[in-house]
Coordinates of C-alpha atoms and ligand atoms in Angstrom, one line a residue:
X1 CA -57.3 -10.7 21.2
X2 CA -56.8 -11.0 24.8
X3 CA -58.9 -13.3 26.6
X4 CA -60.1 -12.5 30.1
X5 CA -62.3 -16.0 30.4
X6 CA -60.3 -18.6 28.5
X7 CA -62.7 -21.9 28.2
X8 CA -64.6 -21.0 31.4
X9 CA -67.7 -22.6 30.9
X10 CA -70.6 -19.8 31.4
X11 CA -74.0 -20.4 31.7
X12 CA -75.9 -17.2 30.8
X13 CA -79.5 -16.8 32.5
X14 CA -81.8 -14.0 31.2
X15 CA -84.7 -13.4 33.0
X16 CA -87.7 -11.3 31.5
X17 CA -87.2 -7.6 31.0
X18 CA -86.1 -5.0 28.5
X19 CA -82.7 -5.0 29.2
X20 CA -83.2 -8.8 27.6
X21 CA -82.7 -7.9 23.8
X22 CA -78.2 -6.7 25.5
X23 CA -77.5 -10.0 26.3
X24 CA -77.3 -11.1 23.1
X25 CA -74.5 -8.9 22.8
X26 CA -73.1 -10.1 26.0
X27 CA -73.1 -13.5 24.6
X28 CA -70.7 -12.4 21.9
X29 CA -68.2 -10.4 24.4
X30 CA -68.4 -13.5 26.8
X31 CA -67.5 -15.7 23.9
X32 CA -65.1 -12.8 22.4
X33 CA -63.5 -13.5 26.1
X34 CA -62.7 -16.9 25.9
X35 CA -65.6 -18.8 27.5
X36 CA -68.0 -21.4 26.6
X37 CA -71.6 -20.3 26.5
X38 CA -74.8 -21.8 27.4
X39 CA -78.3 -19.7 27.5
X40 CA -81.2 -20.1 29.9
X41 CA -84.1 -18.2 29.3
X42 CA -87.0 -17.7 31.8
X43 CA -90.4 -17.8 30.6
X44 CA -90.6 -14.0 30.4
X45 CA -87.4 -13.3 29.1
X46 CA -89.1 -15.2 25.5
X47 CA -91.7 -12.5 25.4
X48 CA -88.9 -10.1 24.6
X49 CA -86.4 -11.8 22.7
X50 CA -86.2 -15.6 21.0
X51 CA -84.0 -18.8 21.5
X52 CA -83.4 -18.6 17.6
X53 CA -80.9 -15.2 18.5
X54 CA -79.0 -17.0 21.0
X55 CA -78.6 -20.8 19.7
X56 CA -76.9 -19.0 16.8
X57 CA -74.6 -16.5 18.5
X58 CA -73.5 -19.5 21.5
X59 CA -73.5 -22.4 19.1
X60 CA -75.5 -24.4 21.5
X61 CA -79.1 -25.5 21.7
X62 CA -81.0 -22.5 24.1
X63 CA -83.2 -24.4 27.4
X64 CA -86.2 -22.4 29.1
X65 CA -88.0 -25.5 30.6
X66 CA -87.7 -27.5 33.1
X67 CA -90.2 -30.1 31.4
X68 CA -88.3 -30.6 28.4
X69 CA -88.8 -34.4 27.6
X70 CA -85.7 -34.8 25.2
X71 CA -83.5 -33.0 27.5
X72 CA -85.0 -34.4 30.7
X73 CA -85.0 -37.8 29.8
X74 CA -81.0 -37.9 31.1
X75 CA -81.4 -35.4 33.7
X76 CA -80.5 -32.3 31.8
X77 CA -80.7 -29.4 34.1
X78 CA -78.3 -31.4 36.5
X79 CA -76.3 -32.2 33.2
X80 CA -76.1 -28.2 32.8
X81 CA -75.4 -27.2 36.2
X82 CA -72.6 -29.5 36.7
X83 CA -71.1 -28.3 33.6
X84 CA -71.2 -24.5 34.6
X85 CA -67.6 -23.5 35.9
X86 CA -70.1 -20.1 36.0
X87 CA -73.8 -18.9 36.2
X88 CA -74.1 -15.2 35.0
X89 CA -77.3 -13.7 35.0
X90 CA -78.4 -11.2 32.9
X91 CA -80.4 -9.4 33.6
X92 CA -81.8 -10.5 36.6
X93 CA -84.9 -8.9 37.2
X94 CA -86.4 -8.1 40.8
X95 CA -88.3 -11.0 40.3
X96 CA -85.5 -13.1 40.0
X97 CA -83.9 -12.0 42.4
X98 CA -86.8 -12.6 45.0
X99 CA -87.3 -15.9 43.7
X100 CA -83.4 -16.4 44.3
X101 CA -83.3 -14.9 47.6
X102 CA -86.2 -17.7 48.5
X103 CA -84.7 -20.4 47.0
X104 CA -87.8 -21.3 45.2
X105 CA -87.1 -24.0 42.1
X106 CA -90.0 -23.4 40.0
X107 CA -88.8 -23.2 36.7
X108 CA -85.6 -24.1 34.9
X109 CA -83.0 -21.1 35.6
X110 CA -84.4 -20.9 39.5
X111 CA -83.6 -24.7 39.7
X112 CA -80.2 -24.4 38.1
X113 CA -79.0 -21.6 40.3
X114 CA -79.6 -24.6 43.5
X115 CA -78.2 -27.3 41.7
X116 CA -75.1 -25.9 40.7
X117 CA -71.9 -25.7 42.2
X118 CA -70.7 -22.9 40.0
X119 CA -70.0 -19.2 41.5
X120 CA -73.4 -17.1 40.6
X121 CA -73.2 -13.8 39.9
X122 CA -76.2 -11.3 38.8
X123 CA -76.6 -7.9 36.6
X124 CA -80.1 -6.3 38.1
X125 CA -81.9 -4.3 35.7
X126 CA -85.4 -2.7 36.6
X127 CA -87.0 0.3 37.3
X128 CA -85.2 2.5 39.3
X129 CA -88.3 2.7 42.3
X130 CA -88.4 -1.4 41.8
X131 CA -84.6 -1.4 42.6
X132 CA -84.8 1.0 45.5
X133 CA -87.7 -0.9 46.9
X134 CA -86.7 -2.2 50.5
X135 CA -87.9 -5.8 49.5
X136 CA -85.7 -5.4 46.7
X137 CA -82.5 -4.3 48.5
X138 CA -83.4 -6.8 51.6
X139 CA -83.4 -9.7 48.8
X140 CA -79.9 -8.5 47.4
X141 CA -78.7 -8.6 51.1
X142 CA -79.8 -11.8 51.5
X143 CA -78.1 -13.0 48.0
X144 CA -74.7 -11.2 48.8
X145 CA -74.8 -12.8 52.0
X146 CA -74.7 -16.3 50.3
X147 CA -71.6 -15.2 48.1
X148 CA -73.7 -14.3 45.3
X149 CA -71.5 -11.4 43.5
X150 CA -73.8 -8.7 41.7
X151 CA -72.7 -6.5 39.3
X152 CA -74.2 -2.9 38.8
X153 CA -76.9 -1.6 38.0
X154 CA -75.6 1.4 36.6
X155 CA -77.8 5.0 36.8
X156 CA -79.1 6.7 33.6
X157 CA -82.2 7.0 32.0
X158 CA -84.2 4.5 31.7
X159 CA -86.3 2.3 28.7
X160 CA -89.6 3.8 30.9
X161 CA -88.7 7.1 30.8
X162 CA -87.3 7.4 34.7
X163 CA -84.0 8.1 35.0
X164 CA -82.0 6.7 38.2
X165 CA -80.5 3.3 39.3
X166 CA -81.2 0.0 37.7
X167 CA -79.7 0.3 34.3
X168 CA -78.3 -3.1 33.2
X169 CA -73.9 -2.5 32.9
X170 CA -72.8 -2.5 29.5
X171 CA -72.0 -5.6 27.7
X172 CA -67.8 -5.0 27.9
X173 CA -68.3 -4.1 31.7
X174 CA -70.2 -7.2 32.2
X175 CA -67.3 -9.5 31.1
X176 CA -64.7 -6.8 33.0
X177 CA -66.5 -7.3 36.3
X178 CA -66.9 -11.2 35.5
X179 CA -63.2 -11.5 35.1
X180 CA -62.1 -9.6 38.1
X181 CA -64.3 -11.8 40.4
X182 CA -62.8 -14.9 39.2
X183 CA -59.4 -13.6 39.3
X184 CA -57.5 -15.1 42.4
X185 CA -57.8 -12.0 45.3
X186 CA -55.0 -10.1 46.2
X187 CA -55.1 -12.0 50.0
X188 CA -55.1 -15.5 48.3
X189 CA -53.4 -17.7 50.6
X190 CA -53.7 -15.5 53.5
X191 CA -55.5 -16.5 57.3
X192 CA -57.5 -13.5 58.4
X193 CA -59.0 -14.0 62.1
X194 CA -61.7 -11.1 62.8
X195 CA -63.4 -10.3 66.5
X196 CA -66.9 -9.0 66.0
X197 CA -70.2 -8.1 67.7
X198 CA -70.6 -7.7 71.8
X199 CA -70.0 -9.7 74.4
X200 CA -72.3 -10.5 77.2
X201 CA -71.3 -10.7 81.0
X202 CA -73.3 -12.7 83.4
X203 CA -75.0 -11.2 86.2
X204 CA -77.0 -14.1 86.7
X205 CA -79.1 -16.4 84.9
X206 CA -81.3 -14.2 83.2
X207 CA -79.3 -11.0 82.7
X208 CA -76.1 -9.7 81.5
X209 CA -74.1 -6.5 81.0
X210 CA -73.6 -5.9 77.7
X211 CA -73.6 -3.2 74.9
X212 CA -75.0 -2.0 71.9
X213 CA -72.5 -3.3 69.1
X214 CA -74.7 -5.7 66.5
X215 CA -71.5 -7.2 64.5
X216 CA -72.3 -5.5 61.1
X217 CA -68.5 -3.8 60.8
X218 CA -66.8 -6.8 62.0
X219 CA -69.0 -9.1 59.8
X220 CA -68.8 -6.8 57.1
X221 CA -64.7 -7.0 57.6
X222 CA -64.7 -10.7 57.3
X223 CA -67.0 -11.0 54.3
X224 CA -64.3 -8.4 52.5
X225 CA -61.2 -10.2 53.4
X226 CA -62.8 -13.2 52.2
X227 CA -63.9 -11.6 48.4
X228 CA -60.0 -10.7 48.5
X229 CA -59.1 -14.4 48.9
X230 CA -58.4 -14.7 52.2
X231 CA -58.9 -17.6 54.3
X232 CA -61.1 -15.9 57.4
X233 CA -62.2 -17.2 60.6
X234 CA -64.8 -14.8 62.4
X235 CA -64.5 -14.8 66.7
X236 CA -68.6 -13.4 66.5
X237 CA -70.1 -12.3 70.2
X238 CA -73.7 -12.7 70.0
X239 CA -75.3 -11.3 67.2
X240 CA -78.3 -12.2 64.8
X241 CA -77.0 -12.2 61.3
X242 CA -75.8 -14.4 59.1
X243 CA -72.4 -16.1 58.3
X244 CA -70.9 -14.5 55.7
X245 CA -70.5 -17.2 52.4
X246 CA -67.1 -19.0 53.2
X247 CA -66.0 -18.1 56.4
X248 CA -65.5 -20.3 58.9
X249 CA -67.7 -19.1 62.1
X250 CA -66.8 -19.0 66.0
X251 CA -69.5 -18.2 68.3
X252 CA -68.8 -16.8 71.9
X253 CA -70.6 -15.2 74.8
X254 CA -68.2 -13.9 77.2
X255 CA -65.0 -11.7 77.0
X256 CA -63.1 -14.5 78.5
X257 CA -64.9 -16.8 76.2
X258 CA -63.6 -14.6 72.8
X259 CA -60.1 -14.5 74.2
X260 CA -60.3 -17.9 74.3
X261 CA -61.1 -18.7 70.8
X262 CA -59.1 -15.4 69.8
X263 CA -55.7 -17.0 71.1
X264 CA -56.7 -20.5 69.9
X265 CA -56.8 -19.2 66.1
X266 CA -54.0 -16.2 66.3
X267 CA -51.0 -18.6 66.1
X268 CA -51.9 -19.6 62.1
X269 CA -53.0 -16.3 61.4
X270 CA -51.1 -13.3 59.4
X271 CA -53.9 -10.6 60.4
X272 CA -55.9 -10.0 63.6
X273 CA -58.6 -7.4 63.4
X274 CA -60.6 -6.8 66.6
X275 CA -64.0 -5.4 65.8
X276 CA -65.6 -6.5 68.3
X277 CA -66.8 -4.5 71.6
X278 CA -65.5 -6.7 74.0
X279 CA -67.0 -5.6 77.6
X280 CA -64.3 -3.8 79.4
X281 CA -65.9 -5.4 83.0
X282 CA -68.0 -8.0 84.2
X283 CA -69.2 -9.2 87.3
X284 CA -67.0 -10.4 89.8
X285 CA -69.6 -13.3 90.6
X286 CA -72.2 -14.7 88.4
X287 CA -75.4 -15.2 91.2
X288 CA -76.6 -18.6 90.5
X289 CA -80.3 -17.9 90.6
X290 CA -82.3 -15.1 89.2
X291 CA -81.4 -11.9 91.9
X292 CA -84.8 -11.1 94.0
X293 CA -85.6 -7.7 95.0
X294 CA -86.6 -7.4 98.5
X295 CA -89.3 -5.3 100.1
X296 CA -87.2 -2.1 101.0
X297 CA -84.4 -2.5 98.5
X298 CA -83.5 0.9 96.9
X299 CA -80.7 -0.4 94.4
X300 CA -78.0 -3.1 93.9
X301 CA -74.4 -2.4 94.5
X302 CA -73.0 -4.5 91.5
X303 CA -69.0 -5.4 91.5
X304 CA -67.1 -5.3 88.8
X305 CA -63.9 -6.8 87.9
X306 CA -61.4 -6.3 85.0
X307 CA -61.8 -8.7 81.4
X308 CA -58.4 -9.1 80.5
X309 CA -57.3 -7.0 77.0
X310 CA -57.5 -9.5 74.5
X311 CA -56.3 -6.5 71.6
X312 CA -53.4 -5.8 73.9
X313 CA -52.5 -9.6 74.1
X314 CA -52.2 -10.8 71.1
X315 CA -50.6 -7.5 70.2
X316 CA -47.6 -8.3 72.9
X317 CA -47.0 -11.6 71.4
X318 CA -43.9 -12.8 69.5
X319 CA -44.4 -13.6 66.8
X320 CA -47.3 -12.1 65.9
X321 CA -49.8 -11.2 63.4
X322 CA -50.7 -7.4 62.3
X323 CA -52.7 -6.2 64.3
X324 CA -55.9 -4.2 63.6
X325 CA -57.8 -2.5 66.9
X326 CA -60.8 -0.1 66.3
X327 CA -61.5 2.8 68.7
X328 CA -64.8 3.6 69.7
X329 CA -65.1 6.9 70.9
X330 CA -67.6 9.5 71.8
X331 CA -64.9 12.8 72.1
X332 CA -61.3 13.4 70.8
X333 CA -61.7 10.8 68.8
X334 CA -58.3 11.2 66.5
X335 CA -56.3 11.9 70.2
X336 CA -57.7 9.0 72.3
X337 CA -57.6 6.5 68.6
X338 CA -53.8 7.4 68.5
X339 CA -53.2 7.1 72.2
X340 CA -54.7 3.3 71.9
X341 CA -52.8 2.7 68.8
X342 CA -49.3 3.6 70.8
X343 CA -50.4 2.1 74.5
X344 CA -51.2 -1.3 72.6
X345 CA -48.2 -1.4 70.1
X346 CA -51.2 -1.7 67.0
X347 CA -49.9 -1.9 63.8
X348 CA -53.5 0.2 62.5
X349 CA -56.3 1.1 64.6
X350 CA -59.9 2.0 62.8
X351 CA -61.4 4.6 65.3
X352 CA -65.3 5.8 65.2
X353 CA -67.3 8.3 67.0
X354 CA -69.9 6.6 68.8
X355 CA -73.0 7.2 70.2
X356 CA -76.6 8.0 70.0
X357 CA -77.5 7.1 66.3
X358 CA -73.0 6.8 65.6
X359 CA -71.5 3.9 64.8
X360 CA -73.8 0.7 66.6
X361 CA -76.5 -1.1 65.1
X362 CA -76.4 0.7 62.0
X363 CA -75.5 -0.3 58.3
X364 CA -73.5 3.0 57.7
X365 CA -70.3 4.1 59.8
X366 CA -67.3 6.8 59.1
X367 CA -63.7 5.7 59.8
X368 CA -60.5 7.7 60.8
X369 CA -57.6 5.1 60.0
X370 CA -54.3 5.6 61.8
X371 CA -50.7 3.8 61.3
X372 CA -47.4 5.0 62.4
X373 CA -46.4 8.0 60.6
X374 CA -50.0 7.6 58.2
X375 CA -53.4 8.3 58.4
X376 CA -56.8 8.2 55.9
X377 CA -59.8 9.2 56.3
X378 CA -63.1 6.9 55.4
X379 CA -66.0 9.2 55.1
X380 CA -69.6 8.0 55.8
X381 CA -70.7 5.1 54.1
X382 CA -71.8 1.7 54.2
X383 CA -70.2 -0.7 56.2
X384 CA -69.5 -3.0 53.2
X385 CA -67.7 -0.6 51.3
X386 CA -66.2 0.7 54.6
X387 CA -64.5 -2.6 54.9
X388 CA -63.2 -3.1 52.0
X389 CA -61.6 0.1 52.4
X390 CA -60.2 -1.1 55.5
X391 CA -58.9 -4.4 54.0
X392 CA -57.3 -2.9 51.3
X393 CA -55.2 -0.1 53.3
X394 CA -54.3 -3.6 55.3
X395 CA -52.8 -4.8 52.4
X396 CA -51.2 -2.2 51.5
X397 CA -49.4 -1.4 54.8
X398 CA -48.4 -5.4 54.3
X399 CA -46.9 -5.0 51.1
X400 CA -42.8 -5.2 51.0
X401 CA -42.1 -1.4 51.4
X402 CA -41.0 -1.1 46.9
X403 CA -44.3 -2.7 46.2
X404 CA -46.2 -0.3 48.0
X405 CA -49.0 1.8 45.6
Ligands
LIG501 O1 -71.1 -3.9 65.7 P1 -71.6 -2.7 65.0 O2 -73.0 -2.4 65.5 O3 -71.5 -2.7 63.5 O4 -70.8 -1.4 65.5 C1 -69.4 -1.3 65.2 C2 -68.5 -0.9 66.3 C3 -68.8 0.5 66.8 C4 -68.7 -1.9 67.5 C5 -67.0 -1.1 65.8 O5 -66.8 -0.2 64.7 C6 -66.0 -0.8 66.9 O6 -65.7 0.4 67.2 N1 -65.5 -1.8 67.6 C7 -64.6 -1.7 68.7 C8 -65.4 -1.3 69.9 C9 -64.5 -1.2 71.2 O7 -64.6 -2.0 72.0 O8 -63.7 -0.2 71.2 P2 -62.7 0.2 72.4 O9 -62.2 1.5 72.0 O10 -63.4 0.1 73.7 O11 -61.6 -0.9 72.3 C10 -60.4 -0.7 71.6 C11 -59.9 -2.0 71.0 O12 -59.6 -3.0 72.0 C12 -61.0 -2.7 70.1 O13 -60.3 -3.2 68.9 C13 -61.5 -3.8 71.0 O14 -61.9 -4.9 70.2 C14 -60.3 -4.2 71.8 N2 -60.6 -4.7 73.2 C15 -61.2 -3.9 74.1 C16 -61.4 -4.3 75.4 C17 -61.0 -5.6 75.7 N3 -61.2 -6.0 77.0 N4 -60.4 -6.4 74.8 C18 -60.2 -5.9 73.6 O15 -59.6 -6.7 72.7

């Protein structure tokens, strides 16, 4: 039989829903896989199935509480997260998931899921308006942005007669989408560096010229090139989200201030990919106190002065890394993208229309990719799966030319 999880130690949560009575069953593929199994069950999942069904099928004594005396007596839920090489829950309900997103540790699986060291990864199942809820999806944000992988739902119909997203996967693509998260990425041993977000350029104290961009493509680019494996430091203008789970964070205001950090970092890294919206201009003098406006005044004549190219610079080095630009356009977006591409010597530019409602601030985008001699077009989508996109026609165009797909 071939074994995906040989002796990875998994410990299963299930949390209290229908979808409960299918991980028994998962139990059995996880173990047909290779790995080690311990159960957790949350106080609800025991109103639809029993610890009897899964102490048999894992071989191992089933915990639910966090107040059990025998166990507890030598610190047993620390005892069980340090042994997890995994935590899989399944299924997580949306419940669990807010409780997760919170960080709350008020009962056994909750507490685990902080203790542990272990990669977590959840299966939602729930009622397909529960799973489209916005609290939902903001919690699953929230959990993804910690590195927590989730896997599915699946649409169908459902146990309550709905039919729609939040089907629990099947047991078989359970253990496939376990496996291909812990297998090492395709960009293992890689250094990524990523530009993202705006920057800001000083007037004086208290204003700046700046522009719209929020970070969410180049943030969402970092987070993808790290669930490939890559090693990724992020170059982010200021923006209010968070760090995406194992990236290593730079925070800048300026243009000159990213070009900075962007030329520190380049030297160790194989791929640079701008996404940020560096301001083209900034003032040519930064007023040390707050401008007044006198009585009379019908305007100020603001001067402006070149930021140097950062794209174009680290593009004109030798060596250097590949290079990734993005275009943000609002007209001939394919002509002026390719233009860029050729005046800056990229080895792929990303171009977007932008504009009212296009491209900034928003969690979906559309991508026209362009290489030498190639293009792809990325329709409208999130910016997550956007990125992915992105990284992966990266590694492609990287691959020695016979290993190219
Ligand atoms: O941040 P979001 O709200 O998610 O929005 C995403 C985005 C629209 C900002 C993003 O998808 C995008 O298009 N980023 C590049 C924006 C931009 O500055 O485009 P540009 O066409 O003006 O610049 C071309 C390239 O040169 C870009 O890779 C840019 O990073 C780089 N550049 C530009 C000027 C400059 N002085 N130095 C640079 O390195």
């Amino acid at each position: 039989m071939n074994q995906s999880l040989p002796g990875v130690r998994v410990l299963l949560g299930v949390s209290g829903g229908i979808a409960a009575y299918k991980a028994a069953e998962l139990l059995r593929r996880l173990r047909d896989a290779g790995a080690q199994v311990r159960v957790v069950l949350t106080a609800n999942a025991e109103r639809f199935v029993t610890a009897l069904t899964f102490q048999a099928l894992s071989g191992n004594p089933v915990r639910s509480s966090l107040w059990d005396e025998a166990a507890e007596g030598a610190m047993g839920h620390i005892e069980l997260a340090r042994w997890a090489d995994q935590v899989l829950i399944a299924p997580a309900s949306a419940d669990l998931l807010a409780r997760l997103a919170q960080g709350r540790a008020d009962d056994l699986l909750s507490t685990l899921c902080l203790a542990t060291a272990a990669p977590l990864a959840v299966a939602p199942a729930m009622n397909q308006q529960m799973w489209a809820h916005a609290a939902t999806q903001a919690n699953l944000a929230i959990l993804r942005s910690r590195g927590v992988q989730v896997f599915g739902p699946a649409a169908g119909s459902q146990a309550c007669g709905d039919v729609g997203s939040g089907r629990l996967l099947e047991p078989p693509e359970l253990v496939a989408a376990l496996a291909a998260a812990r297998a090492p990425g395709e960009l293992a041993g890689q250094r990524w560096l990523v530009s993202a977000g705006p920057t800001y350029e000083d007037i004086d104290p208290v204003r700046f010229v700046g522009n719209r961009s929020s970070g969410r493509m180049g943030f969402a680019v970092a987070a993808a090139a790290h669930a490939a494996g890559a090693q990724v430091t992020l170059v982010a203008g200021p923006v209010a989200l968070p760090t995406p789970h194992g990236v290593t964070r730079i925070d800048v205001r300026s243009a000159r201030q990213m070009r900075e950090a962007v030329l520190a970092a380049v030297a160790d890294s194989e791929v640079f990919v701008s996404a940020a919206a560096v301001g083209d201009f900034r003032p040519a003098a930064v007023a040390p106190h707050k401008l007044k406006k006198a009585d009379g005044d019908s305007g100020l004549e603001l001067s402006l002065v070149q930021n140097p190219d950062i794209l174009a610079e680290v593009a004109a080095r030798s060596p250097r890394p590949f290079v990734v630009g993005f275009a943000a356009e609002t007209e001939q977006v394919e002509a002026h993208a390719r233009a860029k591409l050729e005046r800056k010597r990229l080895d792929l530019i990303a171009a977007n229309e932008v504009g009212h409602e296009l491209g900034f601030e928003r969690d979906d985008n559309a991508l026209l990719l362009l290489w030498p001699g190639g293009r792809e077009a990325l329709a409208r989508t999130d910016k997550g799966a956007l990125a992915q996109a992105l990284v992966a026609r990266i590694a492609r165009l990287r691959a020695p030319q016979g290993a190219r797909p």
